[in-house]
mmCIF file of C-alpha atoms and ligand atoms in Angstrom:
data_model
loop_
_atom_site.group_PDB
_atom_site.id
_atom_site.type_symbol
_atom_site.label_atom_id
_atom_site.label_comp_id
_atom_site.label_asym_id
_atom_site.label_seq_id
_atom_site.Cartn_x
_atom_site.Cartn_y
_atom_site.Cartn_z
ATOM 1 C CA UNK A 1 -27.701 -12.101 -21.407
ATOM 2 C CA UNK A 2 -24.769 -9.915 -20.403
ATOM 3 C CA UNK A 3 -22.724 -11.055 -17.406
ATOM 4 C CA UNK A 4 -22.948 -8.868 -14.310
ATOM 5 C CA UNK A 5 -19.853 -7.809 -12.375
ATOM 6 C CA UNK A 6 -19.743 -6.058 -9.003
ATOM 7 C CA UNK A 7 -16.510 -4.126 -8.394
ATOM 8 C CA UNK A 8 -15.624 -2.792 -4.951
ATOM 9 C CA UNK A 9 -12.918 -0.106 -5.066
ATOM 10 C CA UNK A 10 -14.023 0.992 -8.546
ATOM 11 C CA UNK A 11 -12.729 4.544 -7.950
ATOM 12 C CA UNK A 12 -9.169 3.238 -7.391
ATOM 13 C CA UNK A 13 -6.404 2.539 -9.895
ATOM 14 C CA UNK A 14 -7.275 -1.121 -10.514
ATOM 15 C CA UNK A 15 -11.029 -0.563 -10.336
ATOM 16 C CA UNK A 16 -10.818 1.915 -13.203
ATOM 17 C CA UNK A 17 -8.843 -0.422 -15.484
ATOM 18 C CA UNK A 18 -10.992 -3.427 -14.593
ATOM 19 C CA UNK A 19 -14.237 -1.534 -15.227
ATOM 20 C CA UNK A 20 -12.954 -0.444 -18.669
ATOM 21 C CA UNK A 21 -11.899 -3.986 -19.480
ATOM 22 C CA UNK A 22 -15.190 -5.599 -18.422
ATOM 23 C CA UNK A 23 -17.309 -2.966 -20.214
ATOM 24 C CA UNK A 24 -15.331 -3.690 -23.397
ATOM 25 C CA UNK A 25 -16.156 -7.378 -22.943
ATOM 26 C CA UNK A 26 -19.874 -6.510 -22.770
ATOM 27 C CA UNK A 27 -20.412 -6.883 -18.995
ATOM 28 C CA UNK A 28 -22.975 -4.940 -17.005
ATOM 29 C CA UNK A 29 -20.725 -3.249 -14.442
ATOM 30 C CA UNK A 30 -21.911 -2.348 -10.942
ATOM 31 C CA UNK A 31 -19.543 -0.133 -8.964
ATOM 32 C CA UNK A 32 -19.503 0.149 -5.203
ATOM 33 C CA UNK A 33 -18.595 3.616 -3.944
ATOM 34 C CA UNK A 34 -18.517 5.010 -0.433
ATOM 35 C CA UNK A 35 -20.219 8.214 0.526
ATOM 36 C CA UNK A 36 -18.074 11.321 0.209
ATOM 37 C CA UNK A 37 -18.807 15.032 0.460
ATOM 38 C CA UNK A 38 -17.096 15.563 -2.887
ATOM 39 C CA UNK A 39 -17.358 13.387 -6.004
ATOM 40 C CA UNK A 40 -14.373 11.088 -6.403
ATOM 41 C CA UNK A 41 -14.790 9.641 -9.898
ATOM 42 C CA UNK A 42 -11.694 11.152 -11.545
ATOM 43 C CA UNK A 43 -10.284 7.836 -12.766
ATOM 44 C CA UNK A 44 -13.603 6.629 -14.207
ATOM 45 C CA UNK A 45 -15.011 9.931 -15.427
ATOM 46 C CA UNK A 46 -14.852 8.757 -19.066
ATOM 47 C CA UNK A 47 -16.953 5.630 -18.376
ATOM 48 C CA UNK A 48 -19.140 6.733 -15.486
ATOM 49 C CA UNK A 49 -22.330 6.816 -17.574
ATOM 50 C CA UNK A 50 -21.876 3.111 -18.366
ATOM 51 C CA UNK A 51 -21.569 2.047 -14.719
ATOM 52 C CA UNK A 52 -24.366 1.482 -12.238
ATOM 53 C CA UNK A 53 -23.155 2.921 -8.925
ATOM 54 C CA UNK A 54 -24.187 1.652 -5.509
ATOM 55 C CA UNK A 55 -23.303 3.349 -2.251
ATOM 56 C CA UNK A 56 -21.827 0.966 0.317
ATOM 57 C CA UNK A 57 -18.914 0.735 2.717
ATOM 58 C CA UNK A 58 -16.670 -2.146 3.751
ATOM 59 C CA UNK A 59 -17.461 -1.273 7.373
ATOM 60 C CA UNK A 60 -21.213 -1.598 6.963
ATOM 61 C CA UNK A 61 -22.705 -5.060 6.486
ATOM 62 C CA UNK A 62 -26.209 -3.856 5.636
ATOM 63 C CA UNK A 63 -24.936 -1.650 2.823
ATOM 64 C CA UNK A 64 -22.883 -4.537 1.384
ATOM 65 C CA UNK A 65 -25.873 -6.870 1.553
ATOM 66 C CA UNK A 66 -28.005 -4.315 -0.276
ATOM 67 C CA UNK A 67 -25.359 -3.859 -3.001
ATOM 68 C CA UNK A 68 -25.090 -7.632 -3.436
ATOM 69 C CA UNK A 69 -28.853 -8.149 -3.489
ATOM 70 C CA UNK A 70 -29.419 -5.304 -5.970
ATOM 71 C CA UNK A 71 -26.637 -6.217 -8.385
ATOM 72 C CA UNK A 72 -27.037 -10.045 -8.194
ATOM 73 C CA UNK A 73 -23.571 -10.392 -9.716
ATOM 74 C CA UNK A 74 -22.069 -13.307 -11.630
ATOM 75 C CA UNK A 75 -18.605 -12.048 -10.668
ATOM 76 C CA UNK A 76 -17.465 -10.046 -7.637
ATOM 77 C CA UNK A 77 -14.109 -8.268 -7.617
ATOM 78 C CA UNK A 78 -13.134 -7.139 -4.117
ATOM 79 C CA UNK A 79 -10.568 -4.409 -4.805
ATOM 80 C CA UNK A 80 -11.545 -1.995 -2.029
ATOM 81 C CA UNK A 81 -9.032 -1.595 0.789
ATOM 82 C CA UNK A 82 -6.918 0.853 2.754
ATOM 83 C CA UNK A 83 -4.030 0.156 0.375
ATOM 84 C CA UNK A 84 -1.233 2.531 1.429
ATOM 85 C CA UNK A 85 1.334 0.711 3.581
ATOM 86 C CA UNK A 86 2.578 3.721 5.684
ATOM 87 C CA UNK A 87 -0.999 4.631 6.695
ATOM 88 C CA UNK A 88 -1.365 1.144 8.130
ATOM 89 C CA UNK A 89 1.058 2.072 10.933
ATOM 90 C CA UNK A 90 -0.813 5.284 11.787
ATOM 91 C CA UNK A 91 -4.277 3.663 11.404
ATOM 92 C CA UNK A 92 -3.712 -0.028 12.163
ATOM 93 C CA UNK A 93 -7.188 -0.802 13.477
ATOM 94 C CA UNK A 94 -8.974 0.922 10.603
ATOM 95 C CA UNK A 95 -6.690 -0.885 8.150
ATOM 96 C CA UNK A 96 -7.604 -4.225 9.735
ATOM 97 C CA UNK A 97 -11.299 -3.337 9.540
ATOM 98 C CA UNK A 98 -11.207 -2.318 5.839
ATOM 99 C CA UNK A 99 -8.515 -4.530 4.422
ATOM 100 C CA UNK A 100 -8.996 -7.598 6.631
ATOM 101 C CA UNK A 101 -12.502 -7.891 8.100
ATOM 102 C CA UNK A 102 -13.999 -6.129 5.065
ATOM 103 C CA UNK A 103 -13.243 -9.307 3.094
ATOM 104 C CA UNK A 104 -15.281 -11.438 5.498
ATOM 105 C CA UNK A 105 -18.185 -9.004 5.298
ATOM 106 C CA UNK A 106 -18.215 -9.235 1.492
ATOM 107 C CA UNK A 107 -17.925 -13.026 1.599
ATOM 108 C CA UNK A 108 -20.843 -13.184 4.049
ATOM 109 C CA UNK A 109 -22.932 -11.032 1.690
ATOM 110 C CA UNK A 110 -21.990 -13.279 -1.186
ATOM 111 C CA UNK A 111 -22.889 -16.397 0.803
ATOM 112 C CA UNK A 112 -26.317 -14.987 1.617
ATOM 113 C CA UNK A 113 -27.240 -13.187 -1.596
ATOM 114 C CA UNK A 114 -25.089 -14.520 -4.467
ATOM 115 C CA UNK A 115 -23.661 -17.933 -3.524
ATOM 116 C CA UNK A 116 -23.323 -18.983 -7.160
ATOM 117 C CA UNK A 117 -21.182 -15.956 -8.023
ATOM 118 C CA UNK A 118 -17.405 -16.077 -8.530
ATOM 119 C CA UNK A 119 -15.320 -14.013 -6.112
ATOM 120 C CA UNK A 120 -11.914 -12.400 -6.632
ATOM 121 C CA UNK A 121 -9.878 -11.205 -3.629
ATOM 122 C CA UNK A 122 -7.132 -8.600 -4.193
ATOM 123 C CA UNK A 123 -4.318 -10.224 -2.224
ATOM 124 C CA UNK A 124 -0.829 -8.798 -2.177
ATOM 125 C CA UNK A 125 2.844 -9.692 -2.486
ATOM 126 C CA UNK A 126 3.292 -7.601 0.684
ATOM 127 C CA UNK A 127 2.189 -10.764 2.522
ATOM 128 C CA UNK A 128 5.609 -12.305 1.737
ATOM 129 C CA UNK A 129 7.306 -9.392 3.538
ATOM 130 C CA UNK A 130 10.579 -10.667 4.960
ATOM 131 C CA UNK A 131 10.738 -13.225 2.205
ATOM 132 C CA UNK A 132 11.255 -16.919 2.934
ATOM 133 C CA UNK A 133 12.319 -17.816 -0.622
ATOM 134 C CA UNK A 134 13.263 -16.162 -3.916
ATOM 135 C CA UNK A 135 11.291 -15.903 -6.159
ATOM 136 C CA UNK A 136 7.955 -16.098 -4.333
ATOM 137 C CA UNK A 137 5.226 -18.472 -5.553
ATOM 138 C CA UNK A 138 1.757 -19.556 -4.388
ATOM 139 C CA UNK A 139 3.253 -21.889 -1.756
ATOM 140 C CA UNK A 140 5.835 -19.509 -0.277
ATOM 141 C CA UNK A 141 5.056 -18.899 3.436
ATOM 142 C CA UNK A 142 4.024 -15.390 4.470
ATOM 143 C CA UNK A 143 5.975 -13.110 6.827
ATOM 144 C CA UNK A 144 4.050 -9.813 6.781
ATOM 145 C CA UNK A 145 5.983 -6.668 7.770
ATOM 146 C CA UNK A 146 3.223 -4.055 8.166
ATOM 147 C CA UNK A 147 -0.292 -3.900 9.617
ATOM 148 C CA UNK A 148 -1.460 -3.661 5.985
ATOM 149 C CA UNK A 149 0.276 -6.913 5.095
ATOM 150 C CA UNK A 150 -1.101 -8.631 8.203
ATOM 151 C CA UNK A 151 -4.623 -7.554 7.202
ATOM 152 C CA UNK A 152 -4.067 -8.801 3.628
ATOM 153 C CA UNK A 153 -2.848 -12.152 4.942
ATOM 154 C CA UNK A 154 -6.111 -12.441 6.909
ATOM 155 C CA UNK A 155 -8.071 -11.534 3.745
ATOM 156 C CA UNK A 156 -6.241 -14.211 1.781
ATOM 157 C CA UNK A 157 -6.787 -16.923 4.376
ATOM 158 C CA UNK A 158 -10.484 -16.122 4.889
ATOM 159 C CA UNK A 159 -10.982 -16.313 1.106
ATOM 160 C CA UNK A 160 -9.393 -19.776 1.020
ATOM 161 C CA UNK A 161 -11.386 -20.750 4.116
ATOM 162 C CA UNK A 162 -14.757 -19.760 2.584
ATOM 163 C CA UNK A 163 -13.804 -21.730 -0.531
ATOM 164 C CA UNK A 164 -13.082 -24.791 1.603
ATOM 165 C CA UNK A 165 -15.890 -24.328 4.175
ATOM 166 C CA UNK A 166 -18.786 -23.442 1.902
ATOM 167 C CA UNK A 167 -17.642 -24.495 -1.572
ATOM 168 C CA UNK A 168 -17.780 -20.886 -2.820
ATOM 169 C CA UNK A 169 -15.905 -19.992 -6.003
ATOM 170 C CA UNK A 170 -13.425 -17.733 -4.208
ATOM 171 C CA UNK A 171 -10.095 -16.984 -5.910
ATOM 172 C CA UNK A 172 -7.156 -15.096 -4.428
ATOM 173 C CA UNK A 173 -4.841 -13.165 -6.759
ATOM 174 C CA UNK A 174 -1.472 -12.519 -5.121
ATOM 175 C CA UNK A 175 -0.511 -9.479 -7.138
ATOM 176 C CA UNK A 176 2.908 -7.890 -7.050
ATOM 177 C CA UNK A 177 3.189 -4.096 -7.333
ATOM 178 C CA UNK A 178 1.478 -2.732 -10.419
ATOM 179 C CA UNK A 179 1.530 0.853 -11.543
ATOM 180 C CA UNK A 180 0.172 3.183 -14.214
ATOM 181 C CA UNK A 181 -0.448 6.851 -14.944
ATOM 182 C CA UNK A 182 -3.520 6.438 -12.680
ATOM 183 C CA UNK A 183 -1.490 5.331 -9.641
ATOM 184 C CA UNK A 184 -2.079 7.397 -6.486
ATOM 185 C CA UNK A 185 0.586 10.094 -6.088
ATOM 186 C CA UNK A 186 1.688 8.866 -2.649
ATOM 187 C CA UNK A 187 3.074 5.554 -3.996
ATOM 188 C CA UNK A 188 6.771 5.717 -4.855
ATOM 189 C CA UNK A 189 6.494 5.223 -8.628
ATOM 190 C CA UNK A 190 3.965 7.982 -9.206
ATOM 191 C CA UNK A 191 5.656 10.203 -6.629
ATOM 192 C CA UNK A 192 8.838 9.887 -8.707
ATOM 193 C CA UNK A 193 7.247 10.405 -12.140
ATOM 194 C CA UNK A 194 5.223 13.375 -10.873
ATOM 195 C CA UNK A 195 8.401 14.755 -9.257
ATOM 196 C CA UNK A 196 10.450 14.285 -12.440
ATOM 197 C CA UNK A 197 7.818 16.117 -14.477
ATOM 198 C CA UNK A 198 7.677 19.002 -11.959
ATOM 199 C CA UNK A 199 11.469 19.326 -11.869
ATOM 200 C CA UNK A 200 11.732 19.200 -15.669
ATOM 201 C CA UNK A 201 9.067 21.926 -15.993
ATOM 202 C CA UNK A 202 10.710 24.148 -13.359
ATOM 203 C CA UNK A 203 7.890 23.651 -10.850
ATOM 204 C CA UNK A 204 10.027 21.897 -8.188
ATOM 205 C CA UNK A 205 13.697 21.694 -7.248
ATOM 206 C CA UNK A 206 14.001 18.539 -5.130
ATOM 207 C CA UNK A 207 12.340 15.186 -4.597
ATOM 208 C CA UNK A 208 12.352 13.794 -1.039
ATOM 209 C CA UNK A 209 12.208 10.010 -0.686
ATOM 210 C CA UNK A 210 12.876 7.240 1.825
ATOM 211 C CA UNK A 211 15.002 4.199 1.040
ATOM 212 C CA UNK A 212 16.354 3.905 -2.503
ATOM 213 C CA UNK A 213 17.500 0.312 -2.007
ATOM 214 C CA UNK A 214 14.135 -1.468 -1.739
ATOM 215 C CA UNK A 215 13.392 -3.669 -4.740
ATOM 216 C CA UNK A 216 9.998 -4.397 -6.226
ATOM 217 C CA UNK A 217 8.604 -6.505 -9.061
ATOM 218 C CA UNK A 218 6.776 -3.664 -10.833
ATOM 219 C CA UNK A 219 4.247 -4.380 -13.611
ATOM 220 C CA UNK A 220 1.547 -2.477 -15.494
ATOM 221 C CA UNK A 221 -1.932 -2.314 -13.909
ATOM 222 C CA UNK A 222 -3.683 -2.739 -17.288
ATOM 223 C CA UNK A 223 -2.016 -6.155 -17.651
ATOM 224 C CA UNK A 224 -2.885 -7.194 -14.105
ATOM 225 C CA UNK A 225 -6.662 -6.639 -14.338
ATOM 226 C CA UNK A 226 -6.723 -9.132 -17.238
ATOM 227 C CA UNK A 227 -5.304 -11.718 -14.854
ATOM 228 C CA UNK A 228 -8.082 -11.004 -12.313
ATOM 229 C CA UNK A 229 -10.707 -11.684 -14.967
ATOM 230 C CA UNK A 230 -8.950 -14.842 -16.200
ATOM 231 C CA UNK A 231 -8.931 -16.255 -12.644
ATOM 232 C CA UNK A 232 -12.731 -16.106 -12.596
ATOM 233 C CA UNK A 233 -13.024 -17.769 -16.030
ATOM 234 C CA UNK A 234 -10.966 -20.758 -14.865
ATOM 235 C CA UNK A 235 -12.994 -23.904 -14.075
ATOM 236 C CA UNK A 236 -12.010 -23.934 -10.399
ATOM 237 C CA UNK A 237 -11.163 -21.319 -7.757
ATOM 238 C CA UNK A 238 -7.470 -21.129 -6.944
ATOM 239 C CA UNK A 239 -4.608 -18.859 -5.840
ATOM 240 C CA UNK A 240 -2.369 -17.235 -8.444
ATOM 241 C CA UNK A 241 0.767 -15.107 -8.260
ATOM 242 C CA UNK A 242 0.701 -12.273 -10.808
ATOM 243 C CA UNK A 243 4.114 -10.686 -11.392
ATOM 244 C CA UNK A 244 6.635 -9.891 -14.116
ATOM 245 C CA UNK A 245 9.411 -12.070 -12.670
ATOM 246 C CA UNK A 246 11.856 -9.142 -12.644
ATOM 247 C CA UNK A 247 12.852 -6.885 -9.795
ATOM 248 C CA UNK A 248 14.241 -3.333 -9.759
ATOM 249 C CA UNK A 249 15.291 -0.977 -6.990
ATOM 250 C CA UNK A 250 13.786 2.442 -6.308
ATOM 251 C CA UNK A 251 17.191 3.746 -7.493
ATOM 252 C CA UNK A 252 16.776 1.915 -10.859
ATOM 253 C CA UNK A 253 13.328 3.499 -11.199
ATOM 254 C CA UNK A 254 14.840 6.939 -10.532
ATOM 255 C CA UNK A 255 17.599 6.397 -13.115
ATOM 256 C CA UNK A 256 15.193 5.466 -15.902
ATOM 257 C CA UNK A 257 12.697 8.232 -15.020
ATOM 258 C CA UNK A 258 15.254 11.067 -14.777
ATOM 259 C CA UNK A 259 17.266 9.828 -17.806
ATOM 260 C CA UNK A 260 14.080 9.915 -19.865
ATOM 261 C CA UNK A 261 13.990 13.727 -19.514
ATOM 262 C CA UNK A 262 17.775 14.157 -19.797
ATOM 263 C CA UNK A 263 18.463 14.686 -16.068
ATOM 264 C CA UNK A 264 20.575 12.905 -13.419
ATOM 265 C CA UNK A 265 18.573 11.841 -10.331
ATOM 266 C CA UNK A 266 21.572 12.407 -8.018
ATOM 267 C CA UNK A 267 21.251 16.165 -8.591
ATOM 268 C CA UNK A 268 17.662 16.277 -7.308
ATOM 269 C CA UNK A 269 16.840 13.446 -4.897
ATOM 270 C CA UNK A 270 17.199 13.920 -1.145
ATOM 271 C CA UNK A 271 16.547 11.275 1.473
ATOM 272 C CA UNK A 272 14.138 12.133 4.253
ATOM 273 C CA UNK A 273 13.714 9.999 7.388
ATOM 274 C CA UNK A 274 9.968 10.799 7.346
ATOM 275 C CA UNK A 275 9.597 8.362 4.456
ATOM 276 C CA UNK A 276 11.454 5.481 6.111
ATOM 277 C CA UNK A 277 9.233 2.655 7.439
ATOM 278 C CA UNK A 278 9.344 0.977 10.879
ATOM 279 C CA UNK A 279 9.838 -2.362 9.104
ATOM 280 C CA UNK A 280 10.771 -2.571 5.426
ATOM 281 C CA UNK A 281 10.170 -5.153 2.714
ATOM 282 C CA UNK A 282 13.577 -5.248 1.061
ATOM 283 C CA UNK A 283 13.000 -7.258 -2.080
ATOM 284 C CA UNK A 284 10.027 -8.811 -3.879
ATOM 285 C CA UNK A 285 10.185 -10.921 -7.023
ATOM 286 C CA UNK A 286 7.347 -13.150 -8.177
ATOM 287 C CA UNK A 287 7.281 -16.520 -9.910
ATOM 288 C CA UNK A 288 4.400 -16.195 -12.395
ATOM 289 C CA UNK A 289 4.685 -19.678 -13.943
ATOM 290 C CA UNK A 290 1.326 -20.916 -12.602
ATOM 291 C CA UNK A 291 -0.570 -17.933 -14.065
ATOM 292 C CA UNK A 292 1.272 -18.359 -17.374
ATOM 293 C CA UNK A 293 0.623 -22.091 -17.596
ATOM 294 C CA UNK A 294 -2.933 -22.348 -16.270
ATOM 295 C CA UNK A 295 -4.428 -18.981 -17.234
ATOM 296 C CA UNK A 296 -2.332 -18.242 -20.321
ATOM 297 C CA UNK A 297 -1.560 -14.825 -18.812
ATOM 298 C CA UNK A 298 1.585 -12.829 -19.492
ATOM 299 C CA UNK A 299 2.659 -9.231 -18.986
ATOM 300 C CA UNK A 300 2.970 -7.037 -22.093
ATOM 301 C CA UNK A 301 4.630 -3.865 -20.726
ATOM 302 C CA UNK A 302 8.343 -3.820 -19.802
ATOM 303 C CA UNK A 303 9.811 -1.936 -16.836
ATOM 304 C CA UNK A 304 11.296 0.762 -19.115
ATOM 305 C CA UNK A 305 7.997 1.164 -20.996
ATOM 306 C CA UNK A 306 6.119 1.483 -17.701
ATOM 307 C CA UNK A 307 8.434 4.164 -16.293
ATOM 308 C CA UNK A 308 8.508 6.250 -19.470
ATOM 309 C CA UNK A 309 4.725 5.925 -19.947
ATOM 310 C CA UNK A 310 4.217 7.352 -16.451
ATOM 311 C CA UNK A 311 6.741 10.188 -16.894
ATOM 312 C CA UNK A 312 5.222 11.181 -20.261
ATOM 313 C CA UNK A 313 1.738 11.159 -18.773
ATOM 314 C CA UNK A 314 2.758 13.378 -15.848
ATOM 315 C CA UNK A 315 4.545 15.803 -18.180
ATOM 316 C CA UNK A 316 1.378 16.046 -20.237
ATOM 317 C CA UNK A 317 -0.879 16.455 -17.192
ATOM 318 C CA UNK A 318 1.274 19.346 -15.951
ATOM 319 C CA UNK A 319 1.161 20.998 -19.340
ATOM 320 C CA UNK A 320 4.657 20.077 -20.565
HETATM 321 P P1 NAP B 401 -6.376 2.200 -4.563
HETATM 322 O O1 NAP B 401 -6.104 2.985 -5.811
HETATM 323 O O2 NAP B 401 -5.880 2.694 -3.257
HETATM 324 O O3 NAP B 401 -7.977 2.005 -4.460
HETATM 325 C C1 NAP B 401 -8.588 1.545 -3.267
HETATM 326 C C2 NAP B 401 -10.096 1.578 -3.438
HETATM 327 O O4 NAP B 401 -10.708 1.098 -2.227
HETATM 328 C C3 NAP B 401 -10.680 2.970 -3.699
HETATM 329 O O5 NAP B 401 -11.699 2.857 -4.661
HETATM 330 C C4 NAP B 401 -11.271 3.342 -2.337
HETATM 331 O O6 NAP B 401 -12.341 4.248 -2.406
HETATM 332 C C5 NAP B 401 -11.780 1.977 -1.881
HETATM 333 N N1 NAP B 401 -12.053 1.923 -0.436
HETATM 334 C C6 NAP B 401 -11.175 2.151 0.566
HETATM 335 N N2 NAP B 401 -11.786 1.999 1.758
HETATM 336 C C7 NAP B 401 -13.074 1.670 1.493
HETATM 337 C C8 NAP B 401 -14.215 1.395 2.303
HETATM 338 N N3 NAP B 401 -14.164 1.441 3.643
HETATM 339 N N4 NAP B 401 -15.388 1.082 1.700
HETATM 340 C C9 NAP B 401 -15.479 1.057 0.363
HETATM 341 N N5 NAP B 401 -14.428 1.310 -0.464
HETATM 342 C C10 NAP B 401 -13.254 1.626 0.096
HETATM 343 O O7 NAP B 401 -5.838 0.697 -4.728
HETATM 344 P P2 NAP B 401 -5.388 -0.105 -6.066
HETATM 345 O O8 NAP B 401 -3.945 0.156 -6.326
HETATM 346 O O9 NAP B 401 -6.401 0.099 -7.134
HETATM 347 O O10 NAP B 401 -5.455 -1.604 -5.520
HETATM 348 C C11 NAP B 401 -6.670 -2.359 -5.578
HETATM 349 C C12 NAP B 401 -6.614 -3.468 -4.558
HETATM 350 O O11 NAP B 401 -5.516 -4.331 -4.839
HETATM 351 C C13 NAP B 401 -6.419 -3.017 -3.107
HETATM 352 O O12 NAP B 401 -7.123 -3.918 -2.288
HETATM 353 C C14 NAP B 401 -4.929 -3.174 -2.878
HETATM 354 O O13 NAP B 401 -4.642 -3.357 -1.506
HETATM 355 C C15 NAP B 401 -4.658 -4.414 -3.708
HETATM 356 N N6 NAP B 401 -3.308 -4.546 -4.250
HETATM 357 C C16 NAP B 401 -2.767 -3.538 -4.972
HETATM 358 C C17 NAP B 401 -1.517 -3.701 -5.543
HETATM 359 C C18 NAP B 401 -0.888 -2.598 -6.356
HETATM 360 O O14 NAP B 401 0.321 -2.671 -6.588
HETATM 361 N N7 NAP B 401 -1.650 -1.634 -6.840
HETATM 362 C C19 NAP B 401 -0.829 -4.906 -5.387
HETATM 363 C C20 NAP B 401 -1.426 -5.932 -4.654
HETATM 364 C C21 NAP B 401 -2.689 -5.757 -4.102
HETATM 365 P P3 NAP B 401 -12.121 5.858 -2.305
HETATM 366 O O15 NAP B 401 -11.826 6.302 -3.712
HETATM 367 O O16 NAP B 401 -13.429 6.310 -1.791
HETATM 368 O O17 NAP B 401 -10.968 6.100 -1.371
HETATM 369 N N1 GDD B 402 5.412 5.516 -0.887
HETATM 370 C C1 GDD B 402 6.721 5.769 -0.811
HETATM 371 N N2 GDD B 402 7.149 7.073 -0.701
HETATM 372 N N3 GDD B 402 7.584 4.735 -0.862
HETATM 373 C C2 GDD B 402 8.912 5.027 -0.820
HETATM 374 C C3 GDD B 402 9.403 6.335 -0.717
HETATM 375 C C4 GDD B 402 8.474 7.418 -0.640
HETATM 376 O O1 GDD B 402 8.823 8.591 -0.542
HETATM 377 N N4 GDD B 402 10.768 6.287 -0.723
HETATM 378 C C5 GDD B 402 11.113 5.013 -0.813
HETATM 379 N N5 GDD B 402 9.992 4.234 -0.869
HETATM 380 C C6 GDD B 402 9.982 2.754 -0.925
HETATM 381 C C7 GDD B 402 9.124 2.118 0.166
HETATM 382 O O2 GDD B 402 9.813 2.127 1.426
HETATM 383 C C8 GDD B 402 8.935 0.726 -0.422
HETATM 384 O O3 GDD B 402 10.038 -0.090 -0.129
HETATM 385 C C9 GDD B 402 8.892 0.983 -1.929
HETATM 386 O O4 GDD B 402 9.399 2.306 -2.129
HETATM 387 C C10 GDD B 402 7.512 0.878 -2.549
HETATM 388 O O5 GDD B 402 6.604 1.664 -1.802
HETATM 389 P P1 GDD B 402 5.104 1.957 -2.313
HETATM 390 O O6 GDD B 402 5.125 2.467 -3.700
HETATM 391 O O7 GDD B 402 4.443 2.781 -1.269
HETATM 392 O O8 GDD B 402 4.461 0.492 -2.430
HETATM 393 P P2 GDD B 402 4.481 -0.776 -1.458
HETATM 394 O O9 GDD B 402 5.380 -1.796 -2.076
HETATM 395 O O10 GDD B 402 4.725 -0.397 -0.055
HETATM 396 O O11 GDD B 402 2.963 -1.269 -1.546
HETATM 397 C C11 GDD B 402 2.279 -1.329 -2.808
HETATM 398 O O12 GDD B 402 2.432 -2.618 -3.360
HETATM 399 C C12 GDD B 402 1.829 -3.677 -2.605
HETATM 400 C C13 GDD B 402 2.111 -4.982 -3.370
HETATM 401 O O13 GDD B 402 3.364 -5.481 -3.005
HETATM 402 C C14 GDD B 402 0.809 -0.977 -2.549
HETATM 403 O O14 GDD B 402 0.156 -0.841 -3.785
HETATM 404 C C15 GDD B 402 0.110 -2.063 -1.750
HETATM 405 O O15 GDD B 402 -1.287 -1.774 -1.684
HETATM 406 C C16 GDD B 402 0.343 -3.400 -2.482
HETATM 407 O O16 GDD B 402 -0.291 -4.449 -1.791
#
């Protein structure tokens, strides 16, 4: 019998890659979507007929219970969240509700309706924030720097707590930034590649950004969803850092993206205080040795390949 997977956040970047991956492996995929006045299936349009959709919301326990009871999943991937860091300062309580307490609601549903299932929590390298050591591993203490990161730290700890309290198979993947042509346009990588494509095609003149000095360990989302799946195939629930082990600044990203179309970023980029954050995470770099050794996972897409893939995709989308 085919395995059954329930994915929350299936309309997001990671949800779309994970759904593709699990369908290819022969899973029955159940996708949780929240009610909207307009359809929001752009990223999964090509596979939507293969997915069984269920309407539910992280704020609504009854809807989560119904989704869990109907899908009776073998594996649950909790990817849904308010995931944009700047919004967490303007909507801190909502972010805590979705990104923090939402995890407890899902775990409670699992405990009541699918206690034998395996659970994956989408934890984040943002939890390391003002980093305590370099590189960061599974034992590095957290120092969150945004309401989003605080909520994710809660989500991580409640996942570990339900594992320890109730013996649930609950794994936490501490994923560093991962990007793709399907990344939301408000995140810096996609904002840059979309901006580069617009400038190259004569549709824009400038690109306004915040800090260019922040450094991130950027990987490819398609690689990272494989790690999520591997965590749930392991014989015991655990925490895993998923990262490339390399870090680059926003400025490095700009150089590669603009160079790819024969332009110099310094001629186009302006800094705008509106995009500066009240508290910044200056540098993230992950130690992926545990995932490599125990899960046999490794990234396959280099930084340069990632940047150029995203620029080429945006050029094509805009008709270039
Ligand atoms: P994303 O593109 O922003 O997708 C977020 C998903 O959550 C969307 O499907 C969204 O649905 C759904 N959602 C938001 N609020 C919800 C609610 N109240 N009820 C039900 N669904 C809700 O995020 P992503 O980049 O794919 O990331 C997936 C997860 O990994 C997130 O939890 C994120 O915080 C975490 N993470 C991401 C990264 C990264 O670099 N991408 C790194 C570490 C951790 P709508 O389409 O309806 O808005
Ligand atoms: N979004 C954005 N827009 N970021 C900018 C800009 C801008 O105009 N200019 C500079 N940046 C800087 C931010 O200040 C930050 O230091 C860096 O670029 C990356 O910002 P984002 O792409 O918004 O990602 P993030 O690192 O804050 O958060 C992402 O990664 C986390 C994992 O570490 C999100 O995907 C989170 O959901 C995820 O948990």
